[in-house]
Amino acid sequence: MQELVAMIWQDKKDVLLALLAGTISGLTAVALFAQSGLLISKAALMPPFYIILILTAFLKLFGVTKSASKYAERYISHRVTFKFISIVRMKFFKKLLPQAHVLNHYKSGDLLTRITGDVEQLQNFFLRVLYPPFIALFVFMVVILFSLFFSPWISLLLLIGIVLTSIVVPYILFRRPYSTSTLEKKELTILATEYFYGYRDLVLHHQNESKAEELSALYKGYGNSRRKELDQEQTSYLWNQLIALFTSFSVVFVGAYLTSVGQLDGVYLALIVLISLTVFESAVPLALVPIFARHTKNAVGRLEAITSKNESDGTQHLKGFIQQIQLHDVSYSYPAATRPALEKLSLNIQAGEKIAIIGPSGCGKTTLLQLLMKEIKRTSGVIRVNTTDINDISSQSMYTHMSTMLQHNHFFSGTIKSNLLMANEEASDEALQEVLKKAQLIKNLEDPIFEKGGNLSGGEKQRLAFARLLLKESDLWIVDEPFTSLDVSTEKILFNTLHEEAANKTVVMVTHSLADLDQFDRICVMLRGQIVECGTHQQLVEGKGLYWEMLNQ
Ligand SMILES: Nc1ncnc2c1ncn2[C@@H]1O[C@H](COP(=O)(O)OP(=O)(O)OP(=O)(O)O)[C@@H](O)[C@H]1O
């Protein structure tokens, strides 16, 4: 919250102007009604014409000032809010972007609600949480001091009414627990997102109707909670208005009594009553301050929960080539996983080596590649690149040394060319066409690509990703099951191309295919998060261990 106040205060000129305009608007509203009361009372006593003229002139002045200051208040306070929201958005995205990779455990719908809904929620912070109490305080102070000139009893009555409407009703009588609608909205967005993402599979499995029913039940529940919350807000709003009315009635009675006993000039009675009726206009919005304050606090909590996940990155830069990567007793456990994905794994990768990682599904092959790519941080053990701990090397520095082709590669909407240039911005059209040819992808550079490569077949996606791999200049290739969607002959061609192009590079490749593994310098067999065998094809065959068994299955 303090950070939010500091952000708003960055725009202090506008904040002060909005407060000034709001106070003038509040005071002139009171003055306008007070003046009307005085004018009516004075007119009844038939004073000289110039008195009526002066009072009417003041009335006009207050009327014009009230409208102008109200307009200025709205204009400036909304300008403050929009600037504030844009600062919040910028700050939030700046914190969020570098850690996009650690956000994958958030469900898409939840992330969407936080990024849009929670940021939007903060727009109420200035307009409905910070601002109304300030204005109300100024207006109340002036009105209470002013009414002291007429009678301390009337001042006291106004003070009691103000305390009741601004403190007792919102903070004591109508204090609400945590709003459940926020949680329901989150669940609703999560389910709706999954429903739309998985609609095809839901239809194919005849689950779409039951899911839609679940969705509408959740929607109904959310609607009911929101209705309940709005009812509560309205009730507290209503109570404030009732107290305001009751106070004004009391002011009438006390004023009438004081007039009858000669302690108050009757000409001021209408003025005081109208002051009392108007001053509570500033008090009514106070009923909602704690509700919006709570919404703001919850939104800030949810936004902080994402941005506080920021993991520190290393700062060192890798000098020269990657000469070797040493993994010693490395373990890794995914958050909330019951068993480690990797357990005391050791491996020494020398520059120029071609290493194939094989093993049954789920044994930790991809996790090992993710550690090498610095996508995740080991739980224990040591990983050194050359002589430096991988955690101390900046991710950017690691990425400049490596080219990757993973199981799922992302393609952006654009063209073949724009997706290739990501790997090497300076590549000429000839170079791009050359890699397309090597990747056996018959496409023109300007052919369009839809979001996520939606208009490419599985095999085309792999060939485009392979072309990207070839294009990037790097000394380490990390490849995860590259050609699973291709026909056998194309797979063989690309496999040979990979070896030719990587002649001087270090390659770590995960594969399920056991064909042609003799082209690798070493084959490492993994089982339950550990490397259980490592050697050349010949050595492993002669050893008649797991690799040999897999070949003979
Ligand atoms: N994000 C994750 N959160 C929790 N557990 C995960 C996550 N990703 C993988 N795992 C678990 O970690 C283990 C190793 O997964 P990994 O993807 O490394 O296996 P793999 O050998 O590459 O499998 P495959 O050959 O099927 O691709 C598996 O038990 C898997 O369920």
Coordinates of C-alpha atoms and ligand atoms in Angstrom, one line a residue:
M1 CA 0.0 0.0 0.0
Q2 CA 2.8 2.4 0.8
E3 CA 4.3 1.7 -2.6
L4 CA 0.9 2.7 -4.1
V5 CA 0.8 5.9 -2.2
A6 CA 4.4 6.7 -3.4
M7 CA 3.3 6.0 -7.0
I8 CA 0.4 8.4 -6.7
W9 CA 2.5 11.0 -5.0
Q10 CA 4.8 11.0 -8.0
D11 CA 2.1 13.2 -9.6
K12 CA 1.9 15.5 -6.5
K13 CA 0.9 18.6 -8.5
D14 CA -2.2 17.0 -9.8
V15 CA -3.0 15.2 -6.5
L16 CA -2.9 18.6 -4.7
L17 CA -4.9 20.3 -7.4
A18 CA -7.5 17.5 -7.3
L19 CA -7.7 17.8 -3.5
L20 CA -8.1 21.6 -3.8
A21 CA -10.8 21.4 -6.4
G22 CA -12.6 18.7 -4.4
T23 CA -12.5 20.7 -1.3
I24 CA -13.7 23.9 -3.1
S25 CA -16.4 21.9 -4.7
G26 CA -17.5 20.3 -1.4
L27 CA -17.4 23.7 0.4
T28 CA -19.2 25.6 -2.3
A29 CA -21.9 23.0 -2.4
V30 CA -22.5 23.6 1.3
A31 CA -22.2 27.3 0.8
L32 CA -24.7 27.3 -2.1
F33 CA -27.4 25.6 0.0
A34 CA -26.6 27.7 3.1
Q35 CA -26.8 30.8 1.0
S36 CA -30.2 29.7 -0.5
G37 CA -31.5 29.2 3.0
L38 CA -30.3 32.6 4.1
L39 CA -31.8 34.2 1.0
I40 CA -35.2 32.6 1.6
S41 CA -35.2 33.7 5.2
K42 CA -34.0 37.2 4.5
A43 CA -36.4 37.6 1.6
A44 CA -39.3 36.7 4.0
L45 CA -38.3 39.7 6.2
M46 CA -38.4 42.0 3.2
P47 CA -34.9 43.7 3.6
P48 CA -33.6 46.5 1.3
F49 CA -33.4 45.4 -2.4
Y50 CA -29.5 45.6 -2.4
I51 CA -29.3 42.9 0.3
I52 CA -31.3 40.5 -1.9
L53 CA -29.1 41.5 -4.8
I54 CA -25.9 40.8 -2.9
L55 CA -27.2 37.5 -1.6
T56 CA -28.4 36.5 -5.1
A57 CA -25.0 37.5 -6.6
F58 CA -23.2 35.2 -4.0
L59 CA -25.7 32.5 -4.8
K60 CA -24.7 32.7 -8.5
L61 CA -21.0 32.9 -7.6
F62 CA -21.3 29.7 -5.4
G63 CA -23.3 28.0 -8.1
V64 CA -20.8 28.7 -10.9
T65 CA -17.8 27.9 -8.6
K66 CA -19.4 24.6 -7.5
S67 CA -19.9 23.5 -11.1
A68 CA -16.5 24.6 -12.3
S69 CA -14.6 23.0 -9.3
K70 CA -16.7 19.8 -9.6
Y71 CA -15.7 19.5 -13.2
A72 CA -12.0 20.3 -12.4
E73 CA -12.1 17.8 -9.5
R74 CA -13.4 15.0 -11.7
Y75 CA -11.1 15.9 -14.6
I76 CA -7.9 16.1 -12.4
S77 CA -8.7 13.2 -10.1
H78 CA -9.3 10.9 -13.1
R79 CA -6.2 12.1 -14.7
V80 CA -4.3 11.2 -11.6
T81 CA -5.9 7.8 -11.6
F82 CA -5.1 7.0 -15.2
K83 CA -1.5 8.1 -14.8
F84 CA -1.3 6.0 -11.6
I85 CA -2.8 2.9 -13.4
S86 CA -0.3 3.3 -16.2
I87 CA 2.6 3.5 -13.7
V88 CA 1.3 0.4 -11.9
R89 CA 1.0 -1.5 -15.3
M90 CA 4.5 -0.5 -16.4
K91 CA 6.0 -1.5 -13.0
F92 CA 4.1 -4.7 -12.9
F93 CA 5.0 -5.8 -16.4
K94 CA 8.7 -4.8 -15.8
K95 CA 8.7 -7.1 -12.8
L96 CA 6.8 -9.8 -14.6
L97 CA 8.6 -10.0 -17.9
P98 CA 12.0 -11.3 -16.7
Q99 CA 10.3 -14.1 -14.8
A100 CA 7.9 -15.4 -17.5
H101 CA 9.6 -18.8 -17.2
V102 CA 8.6 -19.2 -13.5
L103 CA 5.0 -18.3 -14.2
N104 CA 4.1 -21.6 -15.8
H105 CA 2.7 -23.1 -12.6
Y106 CA 0.0 -20.4 -12.7
K107 CA -3.1 -21.4 -14.5
S108 CA -3.6 -19.2 -17.6
G109 CA -7.0 -17.9 -16.3
D110 CA -5.5 -17.1 -12.9
L111 CA -2.7 -15.2 -14.5
L112 CA -5.1 -13.4 -16.8
T113 CA -7.3 -12.3 -13.9
R114 CA -4.2 -11.0 -12.0
I115 CA -2.7 -9.2 -15.0
T116 CA -5.9 -7.5 -16.0
G117 CA -8.5 -7.6 -13.2
D118 CA -6.2 -7.0 -10.3
V119 CA -4.4 -4.1 -12.0
E120 CA -7.7 -2.6 -13.0
Q121 CA -9.0 -2.9 -9.4
L122 CA -6.3 -0.5 -8.3
Q123 CA -8.0 2.3 -10.2
N124 CA -10.3 2.7 -7.2
F125 CA -7.4 3.3 -4.8
F126 CA -7.1 7.1 -5.3
L127 CA -10.7 7.8 -6.4
R128 CA -12.5 5.8 -3.7
V129 CA -10.0 5.0 -1.0
L130 CA -7.5 7.9 -0.5
Y131 CA -9.4 10.8 -1.9
P132 CA -12.9 10.9 -0.3
P133 CA -11.7 10.9 3.4
F134 CA -9.4 13.9 2.7
I135 CA -12.1 15.9 1.1
A136 CA -14.6 14.9 3.7
L137 CA -12.2 15.9 6.5
F138 CA -11.6 19.4 5.1
V139 CA -15.3 20.0 4.5
F140 CA -16.3 18.7 7.9
M141 CA -13.7 20.8 9.7
V142 CA -14.8 24.0 8.0
V143 CA -18.5 23.3 8.5
I144 CA -18.1 22.4 12.2
L145 CA -16.0 25.5 12.9
F146 CA -18.5 27.6 10.9
S147 CA -21.5 26.2 12.8
L148 CA -19.8 27.1 16.1
F149 CA -20.6 30.7 15.3
F150 CA -24.3 29.9 15.6
S151 CA -24.4 27.2 18.4
P152 CA -22.0 24.7 19.9
W153 CA -25.0 22.3 20.3
I154 CA -25.6 22.3 16.5
S155 CA -21.8 21.8 16.0
L156 CA -21.9 18.9 18.4
L157 CA -24.9 17.3 16.6
L158 CA -23.1 17.6 13.2
L159 CA -19.9 16.2 14.7
I160 CA -21.9 13.1 16.1
G161 CA -23.5 12.6 12.7
I162 CA -20.2 12.8 10.9
V163 CA -18.5 10.4 13.3
L164 CA -21.4 7.9 12.9
T165 CA -21.4 8.1 9.1
S166 CA -17.6 8.2 8.5
I167 CA -16.4 5.8 11.2
V168 CA -19.1 3.8 13.0
V169 CA -21.1 2.7 10.0
P170 CA -18.3 1.8 7.6
Y171 CA -15.7 0.5 10.1
I172 CA -17.8 -1.0 12.9
L173 CA -21.4 -1.8 11.9
F174 CA -20.7 -2.9 8.3
R175 CA -17.2 -4.3 8.5
R176 CA -17.1 -7.2 6.1
P177 CA -14.9 -10.3 6.0
Y178 CA -12.8 -11.1 2.9
S179 CA -14.9 -10.9 -0.3
T180 CA -15.6 -14.4 -1.7
S181 CA -16.6 -13.0 -5.1
T182 CA -12.9 -12.3 -5.9
L183 CA -12.0 -16.0 -5.4
E184 CA -15.1 -17.1 -7.3
K185 CA -14.2 -14.8 -10.2
K186 CA -10.7 -16.3 -10.3
E187 CA -12.1 -19.8 -10.4
L188 CA -14.6 -18.8 -13.1
T189 CA -11.8 -17.3 -15.3
I190 CA -9.6 -20.4 -14.8
L191 CA -12.5 -22.8 -15.7
A192 CA -13.6 -20.6 -18.7
T193 CA -10.1 -20.4 -20.1
E194 CA -9.7 -24.2 -19.8
Y195 CA -13.1 -24.7 -21.3
F196 CA -12.2 -22.6 -24.4
Y197 CA -8.7 -24.1 -24.7
G198 CA -9.9 -27.7 -24.4
Y199 CA -13.2 -27.3 -26.2
R200 CA -12.4 -29.7 -29.0
D201 CA -11.3 -32.5 -26.5
L202 CA -14.4 -31.8 -24.4
V203 CA -16.6 -32.3 -27.3
L204 CA -14.8 -35.4 -28.5
H205 CA -15.2 -36.9 -25.0
H206 CA -18.8 -35.8 -24.6
Q207 CA -17.8 -33.7 -21.6
N208 CA -18.6 -30.2 -23.1
E209 CA -22.2 -30.1 -21.7
S210 CA -21.2 -31.1 -18.1
K211 CA -18.3 -28.6 -18.2
A212 CA -20.6 -25.9 -19.5
E213 CA -23.0 -26.7 -16.7
E214 CA -20.2 -26.5 -14.2
L215 CA -19.2 -23.2 -15.7
S216 CA -22.7 -21.7 -15.5
A217 CA -23.1 -22.9 -11.9
L218 CA -19.9 -21.1 -11.0
Y219 CA -21.1 -18.1 -12.9
K220 CA -24.3 -18.2 -11.0
G221 CA -22.5 -18.5 -7.7
Y222 CA -20.3 -15.6 -8.6
G223 CA -23.3 -13.5 -9.5
N224 CA -25.0 -14.3 -6.2
S225 CA -21.9 -13.4 -4.2
R226 CA -21.6 -10.1 -6.1
R227 CA -25.3 -9.4 -5.5
K228 CA -24.8 -10.0 -1.8
E229 CA -21.8 -7.8 -1.7
L230 CA -23.7 -5.0 -3.5
D231 CA -26.6 -5.4 -1.2
Q232 CA -24.3 -5.0 1.8
E233 CA -22.7 -1.9 0.1
Q234 CA -26.2 -0.5 -0.5
T235 CA -27.3 -1.2 3.1
S236 CA -24.3 0.6 4.5
Y237 CA -24.9 3.4 2.0
L238 CA -28.5 3.6 3.1
W239 CA -27.6 3.7 6.8
N240 CA -25.3 6.7 6.1
Q241 CA -28.1 8.5 4.4
L242 CA -30.6 7.7 7.2
I243 CA -28.1 9.0 9.8
A244 CA -27.6 12.1 7.7
L245 CA -31.3 12.7 7.6
F246 CA -31.8 12.0 11.3
T247 CA -29.0 14.5 12.1
S248 CA -30.6 17.1 9.9
F249 CA -34.0 16.6 11.7
S250 CA -32.2 16.9 15.0
V251 CA -30.6 20.1 13.8
V252 CA -34.0 21.4 12.9
F253 CA -35.4 20.6 16.4
V254 CA -32.5 21.9 18.3
G255 CA -32.3 25.0 16.0
A256 CA -36.0 25.6 16.5
Y257 CA -35.7 25.3 20.3
L258 CA -32.6 27.6 20.4
T259 CA -34.6 30.1 18.3
S260 CA -37.6 29.9 20.6
V261 CA -35.4 30.5 23.7
G262 CA -33.7 33.4 21.9
Q263 CA -30.2 31.8 21.6
L264 CA -30.3 31.7 17.8
D265 CA -31.4 34.3 15.3
G266 CA -34.3 32.6 13.4
V267 CA -33.1 33.9 10.1
Y268 CA -30.2 31.5 10.3
L269 CA -32.3 28.4 10.9
A270 CA -32.9 27.5 7.3
L271 CA -29.2 28.1 6.6
I272 CA -28.1 25.7 9.3
V273 CA -30.6 23.0 8.2
L274 CA -29.4 23.2 4.6
I275 CA -25.8 23.1 5.7
S276 CA -26.6 19.9 7.6
L277 CA -28.3 18.3 4.6
T278 CA -25.5 19.1 2.3
V279 CA -22.5 18.4 4.4
F280 CA -23.4 14.7 4.5
E281 CA -23.1 14.5 0.8
S282 CA -19.3 14.2 1.4
A283 CA -19.9 11.6 4.1
V284 CA -22.0 9.1 2.1
P285 CA -19.1 7.9 -0.1
L286 CA -17.1 7.2 3.1
A287 CA -19.4 4.2 3.6
L288 CA -17.6 2.5 0.7
V289 CA -14.0 3.4 1.6
P290 CA -13.2 0.3 3.7
I291 CA -14.8 -2.0 1.0
F292 CA -12.6 -0.5 -1.8
A293 CA -9.6 -0.5 0.6
R294 CA -10.1 -4.2 1.1
H295 CA -10.4 -4.9 -2.6
T296 CA -7.2 -2.8 -3.2
K297 CA -5.4 -4.7 -0.5
N298 CA -6.4 -8.1 -1.9
A299 CA -5.5 -7.1 -5.5
V300 CA -2.0 -5.8 -4.3
G301 CA -1.5 -9.1 -2.4
R302 CA -2.2 -11.2 -5.5
L303 CA 0.0 -9.0 -7.7
E304 CA 2.8 -9.2 -5.2
A305 CA 2.4 -13.0 -5.0
I306 CA 3.5 -13.2 -8.6
T307 CA 6.1 -10.5 -8.7
S308 CA 7.9 -11.6 -5.5
K309 CA 8.8 -14.9 -7.2
N310 CA 11.6 -13.1 -9.0
E311 CA 14.7 -15.3 -8.8
S312 CA 18.0 -13.6 -8.9
D313 CA 20.1 -14.3 -12.0
G314 CA 23.9 -14.6 -12.2
T315 CA 25.9 -11.6 -13.3
Q316 CA 29.0 -13.2 -14.8
H317 CA 29.6 -13.5 -18.5
L318 CA 31.1 -16.5 -20.2
K319 CA 34.4 -15.8 -21.8
G320 CA 35.4 -17.7 -24.9
F321 CA 33.7 -21.0 -25.8
I322 CA 32.1 -23.5 -23.5
Q323 CA 35.0 -25.9 -22.9
Q324 CA 33.2 -28.2 -20.5
I325 CA 30.1 -28.6 -18.4
Q326 CA 30.3 -30.6 -15.2
L327 CA 27.3 -31.8 -13.3
H328 CA 28.1 -33.4 -9.9
D329 CA 25.6 -35.0 -7.7
V330 CA 22.8 -32.8 -9.1
S331 CA 19.3 -33.2 -7.8
Y332 CA 16.2 -31.4 -8.8
S333 CA 12.7 -31.5 -7.4
Y334 CA 9.7 -29.7 -9.0
P335 CA 7.7 -27.6 -6.6
A336 CA 5.2 -29.7 -4.7
A337 CA 6.5 -32.9 -6.4
T338 CA 6.5 -36.0 -4.2
R339 CA 9.8 -37.3 -5.6
P340 CA 12.8 -35.6 -7.2
A341 CA 12.9 -35.6 -11.0
L342 CA 16.7 -35.8 -10.9
E343 CA 18.7 -37.5 -8.1
K344 CA 22.5 -37.2 -7.6
L345 CA 23.1 -37.1 -11.3
S346 CA 26.7 -36.6 -12.5
L347 CA 27.9 -36.0 -16.0
N348 CA 30.9 -34.4 -17.6
I349 CA 30.4 -32.8 -21.1
Q350 CA 33.5 -31.9 -23.0
A351 CA 33.6 -29.3 -25.9
G352 CA 32.8 -30.9 -29.2
E353 CA 31.2 -34.1 -27.7
K354 CA 28.0 -35.4 -29.1
I355 CA 25.9 -36.9 -26.3
A356 CA 22.6 -38.8 -26.6
I357 CA 20.4 -39.0 -23.6
I358 CA 18.0 -41.9 -23.6
G359 CA 15.7 -43.5 -21.1
P360 CA 12.0 -44.3 -20.4
S361 CA 9.4 -41.6 -20.4
G362 CA 9.5 -39.5 -17.2
C363 CA 13.0 -40.5 -16.2
G364 CA 14.1 -36.8 -16.1
K365 CA 15.7 -36.3 -19.6
T366 CA 14.0 -33.0 -20.3
T367 CA 14.6 -31.8 -16.7
L368 CA 18.3 -32.3 -17.3
L369 CA 18.2 -30.2 -20.5
Q370 CA 16.2 -27.5 -18.6
L371 CA 19.0 -27.3 -16.0
L372 CA 21.6 -26.9 -18.7
M373 CA 19.5 -24.1 -20.2
K374 CA 19.2 -22.4 -16.8
E375 CA 15.4 -22.6 -17.1
I376 CA 15.4 -24.1 -13.6
K377 CA 17.8 -24.1 -10.8
R378 CA 19.2 -27.3 -9.3
T379 CA 18.0 -28.2 -5.8
S380 CA 21.4 -29.5 -4.8
G381 CA 24.7 -30.5 -6.3
V382 CA 27.0 -28.5 -8.5
I383 CA 26.9 -27.5 -12.2
R384 CA 29.9 -25.8 -13.6
V385 CA 30.3 -24.3 -17.0
N386 CA 34.1 -24.1 -17.7
T387 CA 35.1 -23.2 -14.1
T388 CA 32.1 -21.0 -13.1
D389 CA 29.0 -22.1 -11.2
I390 CA 26.1 -21.9 -13.7
N391 CA 24.1 -20.0 -11.1
D392 CA 26.7 -17.2 -11.3
I393 CA 26.5 -16.9 -15.0
S394 CA 23.8 -14.6 -16.5
S395 CA 21.1 -16.3 -18.4
Q396 CA 21.7 -14.0 -21.4
S397 CA 25.3 -15.0 -21.5
M398 CA 24.4 -18.7 -21.5
Y399 CA 21.8 -18.1 -24.2
T400 CA 24.3 -16.5 -26.6
H401 CA 26.4 -19.7 -26.4
M402 CA 23.5 -22.1 -27.1
S403 CA 21.0 -23.1 -29.7
T404 CA 18.0 -25.1 -28.7
M405 CA 15.4 -27.2 -30.4
L406 CA 12.8 -28.4 -27.8
Q407 CA 9.8 -30.7 -27.8
H408 CA 7.5 -27.7 -28.1
N409 CA 8.9 -24.7 -30.0
H410 CA 7.0 -21.5 -30.1
F411 CA 6.3 -19.7 -33.4
F412 CA 5.0 -16.1 -33.5
S413 CA 2.4 -14.8 -35.9
G414 CA 4.3 -13.4 -38.9
T415 CA 6.2 -15.0 -41.7
I416 CA 8.6 -17.9 -42.1
K417 CA 11.3 -15.2 -42.4
S418 CA 10.4 -13.3 -39.2
N419 CA 10.4 -16.6 -37.3
L420 CA 13.8 -17.5 -38.6
L421 CA 15.3 -14.1 -38.0
M422 CA 14.7 -14.6 -34.3
A423 CA 17.7 -16.9 -34.4
N424 CA 20.0 -14.6 -36.3
E425 CA 18.8 -11.1 -37.0
E426 CA 21.5 -10.4 -39.5
A427 CA 21.0 -13.5 -41.7
S428 CA 20.6 -12.7 -45.4
D429 CA 17.7 -14.1 -47.4
E430 CA 20.1 -16.5 -49.1
A431 CA 21.2 -17.8 -45.7
L432 CA 17.6 -18.2 -44.6
Q433 CA 16.7 -20.1 -47.8
E434 CA 19.8 -22.3 -47.3
V435 CA 18.7 -23.4 -43.8
L436 CA 15.2 -24.0 -45.1
K437 CA 16.7 -26.3 -47.7
K438 CA 18.8 -28.1 -45.2
A439 CA 15.8 -28.5 -43.0
Q440 CA 13.8 -30.0 -45.9
L441 CA 11.1 -27.3 -45.5
I442 CA 9.7 -26.3 -48.8
K443 CA 8.3 -22.9 -47.9
N444 CA 8.8 -19.3 -49.1
L445 CA 10.3 -16.8 -46.7
E446 CA 7.2 -14.6 -46.9
D447 CA 4.7 -17.4 -46.3
P448 CA 2.5 -16.5 -43.3
I449 CA 2.7 -18.1 -39.9
F450 CA -0.3 -18.0 -37.6
E451 CA -0.1 -17.6 -33.9
K452 CA 1.6 -20.6 -32.3
G453 CA 2.4 -21.9 -35.8
G454 CA -1.3 -22.8 -36.1
N455 CA -1.1 -23.3 -39.9
L456 CA 1.9 -25.6 -39.8
S457 CA 1.8 -29.4 -39.5
G458 CA 3.7 -31.1 -36.6
G459 CA 6.5 -32.1 -39.0
E460 CA 6.7 -28.6 -40.5
K461 CA 7.0 -27.1 -37.0
Q462 CA 9.9 -29.4 -36.3
R463 CA 11.6 -28.6 -39.6
L464 CA 11.2 -24.8 -39.0
A465 CA 12.6 -25.2 -35.4
F466 CA 15.5 -27.2 -36.9
A467 CA 16.1 -24.4 -39.4
R468 CA 16.3 -22.0 -36.5
L469 CA 18.7 -24.3 -34.7
L470 CA 21.0 -24.3 -37.7
L471 CA 20.8 -20.6 -38.2
K472 CA 22.0 -19.5 -34.8
E473 CA 25.7 -19.3 -34.3
S474 CA 26.5 -21.0 -31.0
D475 CA 28.9 -23.6 -29.6
L476 CA 26.3 -25.8 -27.7
W477 CA 23.2 -27.4 -29.1
I478 CA 20.5 -28.6 -26.8
V479 CA 18.0 -30.8 -28.6
D480 CA 15.0 -32.5 -27.2
E481 CA 13.4 -35.3 -29.4
P482 CA 13.8 -33.3 -32.5
F483 CA 12.2 -35.3 -35.3
T484 CA 9.4 -37.3 -33.7
S485 CA 6.8 -36.0 -36.2
L486 CA 8.7 -36.8 -39.3
D487 CA 8.6 -39.8 -41.6
V488 CA 11.5 -42.2 -41.3
S489 CA 13.4 -41.1 -44.4
T490 CA 13.2 -37.4 -43.6
E491 CA 14.2 -38.1 -40.0
K492 CA 17.3 -39.9 -41.3
I493 CA 18.2 -37.1 -43.6
L494 CA 17.8 -34.4 -40.9
F495 CA 19.6 -36.6 -38.4
N496 CA 22.6 -36.8 -40.7
T497 CA 22.4 -33.0 -41.4
L498 CA 22.4 -32.4 -37.7
H499 CA 25.6 -34.3 -37.3
E500 CA 27.3 -32.7 -40.3
E501 CA 26.4 -29.2 -39.2
A502 CA 27.3 -29.8 -35.6
A503 CA 30.8 -31.2 -36.4
N504 CA 32.5 -28.6 -34.3
K505 CA 29.8 -28.1 -31.7
T506 CA 28.9 -29.7 -28.5
V507 CA 25.5 -31.5 -28.8
V508 CA 23.3 -32.8 -26.0
M509 CA 20.3 -34.5 -27.5
V510 CA 17.4 -36.3 -25.9
T511 CA 16.0 -39.0 -28.1
H512 CA 13.6 -41.9 -28.0
S513 CA 14.8 -43.3 -31.3
L514 CA 17.6 -45.8 -30.8
A515 CA 18.5 -45.8 -34.6
D516 CA 21.8 -44.4 -35.6
L517 CA 23.0 -43.7 -32.1
D518 CA 26.4 -45.0 -33.0
Q519 CA 27.0 -41.5 -34.5
F520 CA 27.2 -40.1 -31.0
D521 CA 30.4 -40.0 -28.9
R522 CA 28.5 -41.1 -25.9
I523 CA 25.1 -42.5 -25.1
C524 CA 23.8 -41.9 -21.5
V525 CA 21.0 -44.0 -20.3
M526 CA 18.8 -42.5 -17.6
L527 CA 16.5 -44.3 -15.2
R528 CA 14.4 -42.7 -12.4
G529 CA 16.4 -39.4 -12.4
Q530 CA 19.9 -40.9 -12.6
I531 CA 22.3 -41.8 -15.3
V532 CA 22.8 -45.5 -15.0
E533 CA 25.0 -46.1 -18.0
C534 CA 27.2 -44.0 -20.2
G535 CA 29.5 -45.0 -23.0
T536 CA 29.9 -45.4 -26.8
H537 CA 27.4 -47.5 -28.6
Q538 CA 30.1 -50.2 -28.9
Q539 CA 30.9 -50.1 -25.1
L540 CA 27.2 -50.3 -24.1
V541 CA 26.4 -53.1 -26.5
E542 CA 29.4 -55.1 -25.1
G543 CA 28.4 -54.3 -21.6
K544 CA 25.0 -55.9 -22.2
G545 CA 23.3 -53.5 -19.8
L546 CA 20.1 -51.5 -20.1
Y547 CA 21.0 -50.0 -23.5
W548 CA 21.6 -53.5 -24.9
E549 CA 18.3 -54.6 -23.5
M550 CA 16.5 -51.7 -25.0
L551 CA 18.0 -52.4 -28.4
N552 CA 16.9 -56.0 -28.2
Q553 CA 13.3 -55.3 -27.1
Ligands
LIG1 N1 6.5 -28.8 -14.3 C1 6.6 -29.9 -13.6 N2 6.1 -29.9 -12.4 C2 6.1 -31.1 -11.6 N3 6.6 -32.2 -12.1 C3 7.1 -32.3 -13.3 C4 7.1 -31.1 -14.2 N4 7.7 -31.4 -15.3 C5 8.0 -32.7 -15.2 N5 7.7 -33.2 -14.1 C6 7.9 -34.6 -13.6 O1 9.3 -34.8 -13.5 C7 9.7 -36.1 -14.0 C8 10.7 -36.0 -15.1 O2 10.1 -35.3 -16.2 P1 10.8 -35.1 -17.6 O3 9.9 -34.2 -18.4 O4 12.2 -34.6 -17.3 O5 10.9 -36.6 -18.1 P2 11.4 -37.1 -19.6 O6 12.3 -38.2 -19.3 O7 11.9 -35.9 -20.4 O8 10.0 -37.6 -20.1 P3 9.5 -37.8 -21.7 O9 10.5 -38.7 -22.3 O10 8.2 -38.3 -21.5 O11 9.6 -36.4 -22.3 C9 8.4 -36.8 -14.4 O12 8.0 -37.6 -13.3 C10 7.4 -35.6 -14.5 O13 6.1 -36.0 -14.2

